[in-house]
Tab-separated table of C-alpha atoms in Angstrom:
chain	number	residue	atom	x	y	z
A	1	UNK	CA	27.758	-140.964	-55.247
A	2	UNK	CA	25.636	-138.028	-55.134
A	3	UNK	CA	22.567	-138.882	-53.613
A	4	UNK	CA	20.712	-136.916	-50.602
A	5	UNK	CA	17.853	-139.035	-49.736
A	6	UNK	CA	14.744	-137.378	-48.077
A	7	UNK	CA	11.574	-139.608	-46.596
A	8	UNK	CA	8.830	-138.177	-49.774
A	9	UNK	CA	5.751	-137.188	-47.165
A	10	UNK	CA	5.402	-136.668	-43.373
A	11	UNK	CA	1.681	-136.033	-42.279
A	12	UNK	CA	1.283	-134.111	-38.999
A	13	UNK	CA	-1.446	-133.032	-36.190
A	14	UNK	CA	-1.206	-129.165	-35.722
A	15	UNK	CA	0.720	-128.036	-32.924
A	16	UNK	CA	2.438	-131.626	-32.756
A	17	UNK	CA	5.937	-131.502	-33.831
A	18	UNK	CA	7.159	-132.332	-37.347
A	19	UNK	CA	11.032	-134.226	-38.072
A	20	UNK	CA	12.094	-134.558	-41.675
A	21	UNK	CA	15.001	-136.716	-42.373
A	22	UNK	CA	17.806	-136.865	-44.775
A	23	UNK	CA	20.956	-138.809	-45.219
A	24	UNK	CA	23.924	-137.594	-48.011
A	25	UNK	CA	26.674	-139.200	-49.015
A	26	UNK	CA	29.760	-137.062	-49.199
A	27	UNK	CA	31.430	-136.697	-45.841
A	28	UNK	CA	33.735	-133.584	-47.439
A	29	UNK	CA	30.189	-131.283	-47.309
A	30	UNK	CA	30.368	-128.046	-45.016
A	31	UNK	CA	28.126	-127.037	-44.772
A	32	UNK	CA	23.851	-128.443	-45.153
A	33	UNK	CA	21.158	-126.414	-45.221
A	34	UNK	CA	17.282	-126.635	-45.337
A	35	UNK	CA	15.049	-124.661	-47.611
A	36	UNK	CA	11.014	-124.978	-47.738
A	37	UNK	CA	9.122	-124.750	-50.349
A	38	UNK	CA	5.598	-123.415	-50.674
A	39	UNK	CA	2.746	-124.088	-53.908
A	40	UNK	CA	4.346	-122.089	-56.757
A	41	UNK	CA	7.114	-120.397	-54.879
A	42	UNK	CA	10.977	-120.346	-54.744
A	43	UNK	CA	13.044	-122.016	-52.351
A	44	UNK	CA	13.417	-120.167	-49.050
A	45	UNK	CA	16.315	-120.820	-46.690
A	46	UNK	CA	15.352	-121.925	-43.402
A	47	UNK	CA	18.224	-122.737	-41.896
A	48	UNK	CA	22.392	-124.133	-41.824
A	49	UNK	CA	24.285	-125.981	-40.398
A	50	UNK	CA	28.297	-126.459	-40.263
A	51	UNK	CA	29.326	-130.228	-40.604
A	52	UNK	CA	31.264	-129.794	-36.956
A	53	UNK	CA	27.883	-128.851	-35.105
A	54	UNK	CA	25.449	-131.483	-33.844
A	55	UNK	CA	22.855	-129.064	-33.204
A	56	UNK	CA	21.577	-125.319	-34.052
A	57	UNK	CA	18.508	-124.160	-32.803
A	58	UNK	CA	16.619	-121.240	-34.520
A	59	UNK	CA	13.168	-120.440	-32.549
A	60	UNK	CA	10.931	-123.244	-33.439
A	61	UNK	CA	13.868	-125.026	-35.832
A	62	UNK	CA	16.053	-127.339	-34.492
A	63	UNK	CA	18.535	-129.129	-36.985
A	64	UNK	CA	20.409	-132.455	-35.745
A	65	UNK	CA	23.682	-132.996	-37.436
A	66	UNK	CA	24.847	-136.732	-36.892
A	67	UNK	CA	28.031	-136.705	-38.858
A	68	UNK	CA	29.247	-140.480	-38.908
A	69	UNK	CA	25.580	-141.313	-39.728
A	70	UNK	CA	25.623	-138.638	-42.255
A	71	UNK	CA	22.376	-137.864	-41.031
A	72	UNK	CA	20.329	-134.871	-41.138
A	73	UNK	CA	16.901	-134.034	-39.294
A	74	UNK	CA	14.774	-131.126	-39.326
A	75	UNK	CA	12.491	-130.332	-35.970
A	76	UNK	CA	10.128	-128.190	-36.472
A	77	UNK	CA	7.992	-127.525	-33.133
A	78	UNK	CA	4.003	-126.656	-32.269
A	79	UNK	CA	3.796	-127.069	-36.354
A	80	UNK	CA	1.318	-124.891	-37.746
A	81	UNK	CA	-0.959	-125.235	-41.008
A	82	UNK	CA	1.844	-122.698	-42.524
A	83	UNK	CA	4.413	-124.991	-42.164
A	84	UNK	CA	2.719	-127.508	-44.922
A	85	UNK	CA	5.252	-127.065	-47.651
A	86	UNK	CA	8.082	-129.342	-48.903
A	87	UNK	CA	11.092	-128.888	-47.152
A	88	UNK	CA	14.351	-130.042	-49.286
A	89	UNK	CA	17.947	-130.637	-47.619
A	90	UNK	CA	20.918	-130.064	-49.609
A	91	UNK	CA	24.493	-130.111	-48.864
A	92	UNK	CA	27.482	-127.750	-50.045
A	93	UNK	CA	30.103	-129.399	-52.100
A	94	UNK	CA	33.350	-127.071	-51.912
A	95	UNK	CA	35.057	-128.185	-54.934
A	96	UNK	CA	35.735	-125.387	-57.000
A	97	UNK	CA	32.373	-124.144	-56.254
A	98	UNK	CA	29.324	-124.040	-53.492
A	99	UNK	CA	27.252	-125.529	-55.737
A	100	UNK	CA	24.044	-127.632	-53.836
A	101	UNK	CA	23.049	-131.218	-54.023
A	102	UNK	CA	19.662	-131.224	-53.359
A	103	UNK	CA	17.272	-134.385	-51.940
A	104	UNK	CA	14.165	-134.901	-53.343
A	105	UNK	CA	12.234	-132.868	-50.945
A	106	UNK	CA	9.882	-133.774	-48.192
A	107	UNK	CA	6.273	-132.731	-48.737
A	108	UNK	CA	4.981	-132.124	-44.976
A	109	UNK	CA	1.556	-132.008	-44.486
A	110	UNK	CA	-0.140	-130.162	-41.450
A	111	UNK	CA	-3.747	-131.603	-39.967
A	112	UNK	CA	-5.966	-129.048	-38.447
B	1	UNK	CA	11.720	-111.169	-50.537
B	2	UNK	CA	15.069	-113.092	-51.427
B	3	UNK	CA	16.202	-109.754	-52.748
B	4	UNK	CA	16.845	-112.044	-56.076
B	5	UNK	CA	14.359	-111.322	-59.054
B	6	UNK	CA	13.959	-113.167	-62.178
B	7	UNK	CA	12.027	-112.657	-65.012
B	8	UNK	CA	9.713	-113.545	-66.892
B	9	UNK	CA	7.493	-115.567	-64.262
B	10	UNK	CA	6.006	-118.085	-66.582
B	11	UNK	CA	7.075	-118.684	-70.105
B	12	UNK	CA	5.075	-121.034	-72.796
B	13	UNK	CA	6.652	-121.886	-75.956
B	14	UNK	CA	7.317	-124.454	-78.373
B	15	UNK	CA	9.663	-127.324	-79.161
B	16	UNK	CA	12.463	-126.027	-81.279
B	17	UNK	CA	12.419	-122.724	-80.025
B	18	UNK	CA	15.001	-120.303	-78.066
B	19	UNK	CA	14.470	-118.614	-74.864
B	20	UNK	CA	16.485	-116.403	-72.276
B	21	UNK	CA	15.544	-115.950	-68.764
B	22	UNK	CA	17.230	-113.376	-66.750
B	23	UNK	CA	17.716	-113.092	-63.498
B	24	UNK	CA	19.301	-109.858	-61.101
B	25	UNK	CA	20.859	-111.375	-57.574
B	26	UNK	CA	21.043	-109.480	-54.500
B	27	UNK	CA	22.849	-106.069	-54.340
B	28	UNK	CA	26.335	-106.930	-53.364
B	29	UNK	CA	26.566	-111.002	-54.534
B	30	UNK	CA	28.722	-111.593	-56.996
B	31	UNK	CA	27.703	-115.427	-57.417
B	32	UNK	CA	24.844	-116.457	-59.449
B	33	UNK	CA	23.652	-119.984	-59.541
B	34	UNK	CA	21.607	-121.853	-62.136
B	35	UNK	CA	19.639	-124.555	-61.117
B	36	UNK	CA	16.693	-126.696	-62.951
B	37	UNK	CA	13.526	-127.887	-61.164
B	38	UNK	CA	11.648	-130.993	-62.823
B	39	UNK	CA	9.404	-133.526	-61.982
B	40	UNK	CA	11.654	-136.665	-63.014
B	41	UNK	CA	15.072	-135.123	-62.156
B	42	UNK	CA	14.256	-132.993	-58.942
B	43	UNK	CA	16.495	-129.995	-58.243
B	44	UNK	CA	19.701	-130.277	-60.329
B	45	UNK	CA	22.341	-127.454	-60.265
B	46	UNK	CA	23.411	-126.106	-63.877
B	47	UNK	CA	25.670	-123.913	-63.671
B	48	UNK	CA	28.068	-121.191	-61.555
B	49	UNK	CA	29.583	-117.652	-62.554
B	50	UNK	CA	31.251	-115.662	-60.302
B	51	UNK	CA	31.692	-111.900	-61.023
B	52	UNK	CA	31.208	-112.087	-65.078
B	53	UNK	CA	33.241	-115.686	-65.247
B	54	UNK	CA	31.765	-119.147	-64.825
B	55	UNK	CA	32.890	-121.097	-62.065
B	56	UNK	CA	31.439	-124.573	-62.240
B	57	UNK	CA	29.375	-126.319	-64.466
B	58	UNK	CA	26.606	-129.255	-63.368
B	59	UNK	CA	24.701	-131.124	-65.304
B	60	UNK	CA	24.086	-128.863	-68.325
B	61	UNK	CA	22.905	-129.804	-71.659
B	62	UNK	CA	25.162	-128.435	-74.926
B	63	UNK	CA	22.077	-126.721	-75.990
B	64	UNK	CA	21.850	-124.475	-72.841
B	65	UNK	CA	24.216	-121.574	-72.423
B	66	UNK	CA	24.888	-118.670	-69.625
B	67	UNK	CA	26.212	-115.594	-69.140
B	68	UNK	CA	26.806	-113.245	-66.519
B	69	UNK	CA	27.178	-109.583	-67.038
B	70	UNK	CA	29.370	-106.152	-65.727
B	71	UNK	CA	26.252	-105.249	-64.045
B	72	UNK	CA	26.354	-108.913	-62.456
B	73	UNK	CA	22.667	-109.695	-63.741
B	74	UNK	CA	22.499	-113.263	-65.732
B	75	UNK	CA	20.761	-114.917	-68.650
B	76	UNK	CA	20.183	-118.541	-69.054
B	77	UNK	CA	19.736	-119.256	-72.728
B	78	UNK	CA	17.721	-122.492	-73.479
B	79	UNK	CA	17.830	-123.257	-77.286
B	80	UNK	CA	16.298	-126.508	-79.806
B	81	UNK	CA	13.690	-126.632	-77.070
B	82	UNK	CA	12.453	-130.029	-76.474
B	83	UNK	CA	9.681	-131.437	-74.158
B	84	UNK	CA	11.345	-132.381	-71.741
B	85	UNK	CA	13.148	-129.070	-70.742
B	86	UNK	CA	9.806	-127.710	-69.508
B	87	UNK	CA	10.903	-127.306	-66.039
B	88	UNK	CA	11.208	-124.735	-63.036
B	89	UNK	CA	14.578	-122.814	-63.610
B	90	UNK	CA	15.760	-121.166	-60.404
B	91	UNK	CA	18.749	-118.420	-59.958
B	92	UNK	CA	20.590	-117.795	-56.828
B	93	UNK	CA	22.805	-115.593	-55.508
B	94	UNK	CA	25.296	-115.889	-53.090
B	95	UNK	CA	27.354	-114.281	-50.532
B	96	UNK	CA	30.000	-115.339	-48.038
B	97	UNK	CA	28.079	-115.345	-44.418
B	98	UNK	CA	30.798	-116.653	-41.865
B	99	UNK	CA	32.925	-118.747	-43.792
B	100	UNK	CA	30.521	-120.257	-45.689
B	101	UNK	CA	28.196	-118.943	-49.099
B	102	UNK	CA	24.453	-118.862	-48.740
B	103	UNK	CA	22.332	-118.944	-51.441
B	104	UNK	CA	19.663	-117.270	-51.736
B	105	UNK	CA	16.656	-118.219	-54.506
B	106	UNK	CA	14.747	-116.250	-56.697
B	107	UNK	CA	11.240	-116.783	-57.585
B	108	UNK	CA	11.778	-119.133	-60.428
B	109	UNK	CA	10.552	-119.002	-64.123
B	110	UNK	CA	8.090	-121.377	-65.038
B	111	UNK	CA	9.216	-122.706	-68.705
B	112	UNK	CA	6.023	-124.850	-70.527
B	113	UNK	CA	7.629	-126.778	-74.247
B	114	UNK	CA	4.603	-127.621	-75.855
């Protein structure tokens, strides 16, 4: 199938740290990526991964590839008010195209 | 700033009607990317073109169409307008970044059916 499945809502403390999970299906993706998502705004990349990396670290991002899971999580550390957004995976299908399967997105919400 | 623009920001119009939305990717991508942003269905990927021919199609309806330009900008047409297509509509452009394409989103348009 074609499902990327995302938890729907993670509720935080600020400055605690924030993991967002996902799972997909197809073990030929690439490469997966996480985007945010802010009130009434595109999708922003955050950050990539290859599918033969366990980890990338980018500052206060740190993505955790478990491949024979098919499990991706999403650290996000000292998690600020900013942060509250929803944050979607989505994996790249190279078929005849990049095209991205998308989960249903994570809403994360950040306590003062 | 993706560096990808679309226009118009927010459209409202009414069932049976016909609408384009345009968007210009990044200077230098020659992929644009289609996807559709609703409530029920989540993010769903439309459709590809790749330097002025399409590339893959997703899940589409027959009443949508695409096109992508010399000048590389794109227009999604949406025609017969029906509730339900009242969605966000996202472009993105890609370009190859170490072996791999990343896409990068415009701002959306905001279509309202009423």
């Amino acid at each position: 199938g074609e499902d990327v499945e995302q938890s729907l809502f993670l509720s935080v403390r600020e400055g605690d740290s924030s993991v967002i999970n996902c799972t997909y299906t197809d073990s030929s993706s690439t490469y997966l990526y996480w985007y945010k998502q802010e009130p009434g705004a595109g999708l922003q990349l955050l950050t990539y991964i290859f599918s033969n990396m366990d980890m990338k670290q980018d500052q206060r991002l740190t993505v955790l590839l478990n491949k024979k899971d098919k499990h991706l999580s999403l650290r996000i550390a000292d998690t600020q008010t900013g942060d509250s957004a929803i944050y979607f995976c989505a994996e790249s299908r190279m078929d005849s195209s990049y095209k991205l399967i998308f989960g249903s997105g994570t809403r994360l919400l950040v306590r003062p | 700033d993706s560096g990808v623009t679309q226009t118009p920001k927010h459209l409202i119009t009414a069932t049976g009607q016909r609408v384009t939305l345009r968007c210009s990717p990044r200077s230098g991508d020659l992929s644009v990317y289609w996807y559709q942003q609703s409530l029920d269905q989540g993010l769903q990927f439309l459709i590809q073109y790749y330097n002025g021919e399409e590339r893959a199609k997703g899940n589409i309806l027959e009443r949508f169409s695409a096109q992508q330009f010399p000048d590389l900008h794109s227009e999604l047409n949406l025609s017969s307008l029906e509730l339900g297509d009242s969605a966000l509509y996202f472009c993105a452009s890609s370009a190859r970044e170490g072996g791999q394409e990343t896409q990068y989103f415009g701002p959306g348009t905001r279509l309202l059916v009423l």
